[in-house]
């Protein structure tokens, strides 16, 4: 991909790969927003349509439970530029979407996944000498 970028794209062009589609943006780095308080009936298409009024939406993703495949009530929207993301944050935060008030903030970078410590029983009693 890096070789393709050097050969084919101008210098100030960024590439975002999502769902096997390549999106190009000459406006800057893509910005991701966290959207909380979503209705369990909100679809990714509806989320994308609601937020596309404020800029070019690259991806809209609703987080679902692995077992039940049901929405967890939050998701993420990725914009082509930081300016569009800022505009959407100001316009959509606290506004109703599908009957629920949504809360919008900048997404935080992924962490290690909060790895749980391995339980190995109670600690050994201190050895007295």
Coordinates of N, CA and C in Angstrom, one line a residue:
X1 N 0.8 -1.2 0.0 CA 0.0 0.0 0.0 C 0.9 1.3 0.0
X2 N 2.0 1.2 0.7 CA 2.9 2.4 0.8 C 3.5 2.7 -0.6
X3 N 3.8 1.6 -1.3 CA 4.4 1.8 -2.6 C 3.3 2.4 -3.6
X4 N 2.1 1.9 -3.5 CA 1.0 2.5 -4.3 C 0.8 4.0 -4.0
X5 N 0.9 4.3 -2.7 CA 0.7 5.7 -2.3 C 1.8 6.6 -2.9
X6 N 3.0 6.1 -2.9 CA 4.1 6.9 -3.4 C 4.0 7.1 -5.0
X7 N 3.6 6.0 -5.6 CA 3.5 6.1 -7.1 C 2.3 6.9 -7.6
X8 N 1.1 6.7 -7.0 CA -0.1 7.2 -7.7 C -0.7 8.4 -7.1
X9 N -0.4 8.7 -5.8 CA -1.1 9.8 -5.1 C -0.2 11.0 -4.9
X10 N -0.9 12.2 -5.0 CA -0.1 13.4 -4.7 C 0.2 13.5 -3.2
X11 N 1.2 14.3 -2.8 CA 1.7 14.3 -1.5 C 0.6 14.6 -0.4
X12 N -0.2 15.5 -0.5 CA -1.2 15.9 0.5 C -2.5 15.1 0.5
X13 N -2.5 13.9 0.0 CA -3.6 13.1 -0.1 C -3.5 11.9 0.9
X14 N -4.6 11.7 1.7 CA -4.6 10.6 2.6 C -5.5 9.5 2.1
X15 N -5.2 8.3 2.5 CA -6.0 7.2 2.1 C -6.6 6.5 3.3
X16 N -7.9 6.2 3.3 CA -8.6 5.5 4.3 C -9.2 4.2 3.7
X17 N -8.9 3.1 4.2 CA -9.4 1.8 3.7 C -10.5 1.3 4.6
X18 N -11.7 1.1 4.0 CA -12.9 0.7 4.8 C -13.7 -0.2 4.0
X19 N -14.0 -1.4 4.5 CA -14.9 -2.3 3.8 C -14.5 -2.5 2.3
X20 N -13.2 -2.7 2.1 CA -12.6 -3.0 0.8 C -12.8 -1.8 -0.2
X21 N -13.1 -0.6 0.3 CA -13.2 0.5 -0.5 C -12.1 1.5 -0.1
X22 N -11.5 2.2 -1.1 CA -10.5 3.2 -0.8 C -11.1 4.5 -0.9
X23 N -11.0 5.4 0.1 CA -11.5 6.7 0.1 C -10.3 7.7 0.1
X24 N -10.3 8.7 -0.7 CA -9.2 9.6 -0.8 C -9.8 10.9 -0.2
X25 N -8.9 11.6 0.5 CA -9.3 12.9 1.1 C -8.1 13.8 0.9
X26 N -8.3 15.0 0.3 CA -7.2 15.9 0.1 C -7.3 17.0 1.2
X27 N -8.3 16.9 2.1 CA -8.6 17.9 3.1 C -7.9 17.7 4.4
X28 N -7.4 16.5 4.7 CA -6.7 16.3 5.9 C -6.9 14.9 6.5
X29 N -6.6 14.7 7.7 CA -6.6 13.4 8.4 C -8.1 13.1 8.7
X30 N -8.5 11.9 8.6 CA -9.8 11.4 8.9 C -10.0 11.5 10.4
X31 N -11.2 11.9 10.9 CA -11.5 12.0 12.3 C -12.6 11.1 12.7
X32 N -12.5 10.5 13.8 CA -13.5 9.5 14.3 C -14.2 10.1 15.5
X33 N -15.6 10.0 15.5 CA -16.4 10.5 16.6 C -17.0 9.3 17.3
X34 N -17.2 9.4 18.6 CA -17.9 8.4 19.4 C -19.4 8.9 19.5
X35 N -20.3 8.1 19.3 CA -21.7 8.4 19.4 C -22.4 7.5 20.4
X36 N -22.8 8.0 21.6 CA -23.4 7.2 22.6 C -24.9 7.5 22.7
X37 N -25.6 6.6 23.4 CA -27.1 6.8 23.6 C -27.9 6.5 22.4
X38 N -27.4 5.7 21.5 CA -28.2 5.3 20.3 C -29.3 4.4 20.7
X39 N -30.4 4.5 19.9 CA -31.5 3.6 20.1 C -31.0 2.2 19.6
X40 N -31.5 1.1 20.2 CA -31.2 -0.2 19.8 C -31.7 -0.5 18.4
X41 N -32.5 0.3 17.8 CA -33.1 0.1 16.5 C -32.4 1.0 15.4
X42 N -31.4 1.8 15.8 CA -30.7 2.6 14.9 C -29.8 1.7 14.0
X43 N -29.8 1.8 12.7 CA -29.0 1.0 11.8 C -27.8 1.9 11.4
X44 N -26.8 1.2 10.9 CA -25.6 1.9 10.4 C -25.9 2.9 9.3
X45 N -26.9 2.5 8.5 CA -27.3 3.3 7.4 C -27.9 4.6 7.9
X46 N -28.8 4.5 8.9 CA -29.5 5.6 9.5 C -28.5 6.5 10.2
X47 N -27.5 6.0 10.9 CA -26.5 6.7 11.5 C -25.7 7.5 10.5
X48 N -25.3 6.9 9.4 CA -24.5 7.5 8.4 C -25.3 8.6 7.8
X49 N -26.6 8.4 7.5 CA -27.4 9.4 6.9 C -27.6 10.7 7.8
X50 N -27.8 10.4 9.1 CA -28.0 11.5 10.0 C -26.7 12.4 10.1
X51 N -25.6 11.7 10.1 CA -24.3 12.5 10.3 C -23.8 13.0 9.0
X52 N -24.2 12.5 7.8 CA -23.7 13.0 6.5 C -24.2 14.4 6.2
X53 N -25.2 14.9 7.0 CA -25.7 16.2 6.8 C -24.6 17.3 7.2
X54 N -23.6 16.8 7.9 CA -22.6 17.7 8.4 C -21.2 17.5 7.8
X55 N -21.1 16.6 6.8 CA -19.8 16.4 6.1 C -19.8 15.0 5.5
X56 N -18.6 14.7 4.9 CA -18.5 13.4 4.2 C -18.2 12.3 5.2
X57 N -19.1 11.4 5.4 CA -19.0 10.3 6.3 C -18.2 9.2 5.5
X58 N -17.1 8.8 6.1 CA -16.4 7.7 5.5 C -16.9 6.3 6.0
X59 N -17.2 6.3 7.3 CA -17.7 5.0 7.8 C -18.6 5.3 9.0
X60 N -19.7 4.6 9.2 CA -20.5 4.6 10.4 C -20.6 3.2 10.9
X61 N -20.3 3.0 12.1 CA -20.2 1.6 12.7 C -20.9 1.6 14.0
X62 N -21.9 0.7 14.2 CA -22.6 0.5 15.4 C -22.0 -0.7 16.1
X63 N -21.6 -0.6 17.3 CA -21.0 -1.7 18.1 C -22.1 -2.7 18.5
X64 N -21.9 -4.0 18.2 CA -22.9 -5.0 18.6 C -22.3 -6.0 19.5
X65 N -23.2 -6.6 20.3 CA -22.8 -7.7 21.2 C -22.5 -8.9 20.4
X66 N -21.4 -9.6 20.7 CA -20.9 -10.8 19.9 C -21.9 -11.9 20.0
X67 N -22.5 -12.1 21.1 CA -23.4 -13.3 21.3 C -24.8 -13.1 20.7
X68 N -25.4 -12.0 21.1 CA -26.8 -11.7 20.6 C -26.9 -10.9 19.3
X69 N -25.8 -10.4 18.9 CA -25.7 -9.6 17.7 C -26.6 -8.3 17.8
X70 N -26.9 -7.9 19.0 CA -27.8 -6.7 19.2 C -26.9 -5.5 19.5
X71 N -27.4 -4.4 19.1 CA -26.6 -3.1 19.3 C -26.4 -2.9 20.8
X72 N -25.2 -2.4 21.1 CA -24.8 -2.0 22.5 C -25.2 -0.6 22.8
X73 N -25.8 0.1 21.8 CA -26.3 1.5 22.1 C -25.2 2.6 21.8
X74 N -24.1 2.2 21.2 CA -23.1 3.2 20.8 C -22.5 2.8 19.5
X75 N -21.8 3.8 18.9 CA -21.1 3.5 17.7 C -20.1 4.6 17.4
X76 N -19.6 4.6 16.2 CA -18.5 5.5 15.7 C -18.8 6.0 14.3
X77 N -18.5 7.2 14.1 CA -18.7 7.8 12.8 C -17.3 8.4 12.4
X78 N -16.8 8.1 11.2 CA -15.5 8.6 10.7 C -15.8 9.6 9.6
X79 N -15.2 10.8 9.8 CA -15.3 11.8 8.8 C -14.0 12.0 8.0
X80 N -14.1 12.6 6.8 CA -13.0 12.8 5.9 C -12.0 13.8 6.5
X81 N -12.5 14.8 7.3 CA -11.7 15.8 7.8 C -12.0 16.2 9.2
X82 N -11.1 16.8 9.9 CA -11.3 17.2 11.3 C -12.3 18.3 11.4
X83 N -12.4 19.2 10.4 CA -13.4 20.3 10.4 C -14.8 19.8 10.3
X84 N -15.0 18.8 9.5 CA -16.4 18.2 9.4 C -16.7 17.5 10.7
X85 N -15.8 16.8 11.3 CA -16.0 16.1 12.5 C -16.4 17.1 13.6
X86 N -15.7 18.2 13.7 CA -15.9 19.3 14.7 C -17.3 19.9 14.5
X87 N -17.7 20.1 13.2 CA -19.0 20.6 12.9 C -20.1 19.6 13.4
X88 N -19.9 18.4 13.1 CA -20.9 17.3 13.5 C -21.0 17.2 15.0
X89 N -19.9 17.3 15.7 CA -19.9 17.2 17.1 C -20.7 18.4 17.7
X90 N -20.5 19.6 17.2 CA -21.3 20.7 17.7 C -22.7 20.6 17.4
X91 N -23.1 20.1 16.2 CA -24.5 20.1 15.7 C -25.3 18.9 16.3
X92 N -24.6 17.8 16.5 CA -25.4 16.6 16.8 C -25.3 16.2 18.3
X93 N -24.4 16.8 19.1 CA -24.3 16.5 20.5 C -25.6 17.0 21.2
X94 N -26.3 16.1 21.9 CA -27.5 16.4 22.6 C -28.7 16.5 21.8
X95 N -28.6 16.1 20.5 CA -29.8 16.1 19.7 C -30.5 14.8 19.6
X96 N -31.8 14.7 19.3 CA -32.4 13.4 19.2 C -32.2 12.7 17.9
X97 N -32.0 11.4 18.0 CA -31.8 10.5 16.8 C -32.6 9.3 17.1
X98 N -33.6 9.0 16.2 CA -34.5 7.8 16.4 C -35.1 7.8 17.8
X99 N -35.5 8.9 18.3 CA -36.2 8.9 19.6 C -35.3 9.0 20.8
X100 N -34.0 9.0 20.7 CA -33.1 9.0 21.8 C -32.1 10.2 21.6
X101 N -31.8 10.8 22.7 CA -30.8 11.9 22.7 C -29.4 11.3 22.6
X102 N -28.6 11.7 21.6 CA -27.3 11.1 21.5 C -26.3 12.0 22.0
X103 N -25.2 11.5 22.5 CA -24.0 12.2 23.0 C -22.8 11.9 22.1
X104 N -22.2 13.0 21.6 CA -21.1 12.9 20.6 C -19.9 13.4 21.2
X105 N -18.8 12.7 21.0 CA -17.5 13.2 21.5 C -16.4 12.6 20.6
X106 N -15.2 13.1 20.7 CA -14.1 12.5 19.9 C -13.8 11.1 20.4
X107 N -13.6 10.2 19.5 CA -13.3 8.8 19.9 C -11.9 8.8 20.5
X108 N -11.7 8.0 21.5 CA -10.4 7.8 22.1 C -9.7 6.7 21.3
X109 N -8.3 6.7 21.3 CA -7.6 5.7 20.6 C -7.8 4.3 21.3
X110 N -7.8 3.3 20.5 CA -7.9 1.9 21.1 C -6.8 1.6 22.1
X111 N -7.2 1.0 23.2 CA -6.2 0.6 24.2 C -5.9 -0.9 24.0
X112 N -5.1 -1.4 24.9 CA -4.7 -2.8 24.9 C -5.9 -3.7 25.0
X113 N -7.1 -3.3 25.3 CA -8.2 -4.2 25.4 C -8.5 -4.4 26.9
X114 N -7.8 -3.7 27.8 CA -8.0 -3.9 29.2 C -7.8 -5.4 29.6
X115 N -6.6 -5.9 29.2 CA -6.4 -7.3 29.5 C -6.6 -7.7 31.0
X116 N -7.3 -8.7 31.2 CA -7.6 -9.1 32.6 C -6.5 -9.9 33.1
X117 N -6.2 -9.8 34.4 CA -5.1 -10.6 34.9 C -5.6 -12.0 35.1
X118 N -4.7 -13.0 35.0 CA -5.0 -14.4 35.1 C -5.2 -14.7 36.6
X119 N -6.3 -15.3 37.0 CA -6.5 -15.7 38.4 C -5.8 -17.0 38.6
X120 N -4.9 -16.9 39.7 CA -4.1 -18.1 40.0 C -4.3 -18.5 41.5
X121 N -5.4 -18.1 42.0 CA -5.6 -18.5 43.4 C -5.1 -17.4 44.4
X122 N -5.3 -17.6 45.7 CA -4.9 -16.6 46.6 C -3.3 -16.5 46.7
X123 N -2.8 -15.4 47.1 CA -1.4 -15.2 47.2 C -0.8 -16.1 48.2
X124 N 0.5 -16.4 48.0 CA 1.2 -17.3 49.0 C 1.4 -16.5 50.2
X125 N 1.3 -17.1 51.4 CA 1.6 -16.4 52.7 C 3.1 -16.1 52.7
X126 N 3.4 -15.0 53.4 CA 4.9 -14.7 53.5 C 5.6 -15.7 54.3
X127 N 6.8 -16.0 53.9 CA 7.7 -16.9 54.6 C 8.5 -16.2 55.6
X128 N 8.3 -16.7 56.9 CA 9.0 -16.1 58.0 C 10.3 -16.8 58.3
X129 N 11.4 -16.1 58.5 CA 12.7 -16.8 58.8 C 13.1 -16.6 60.2

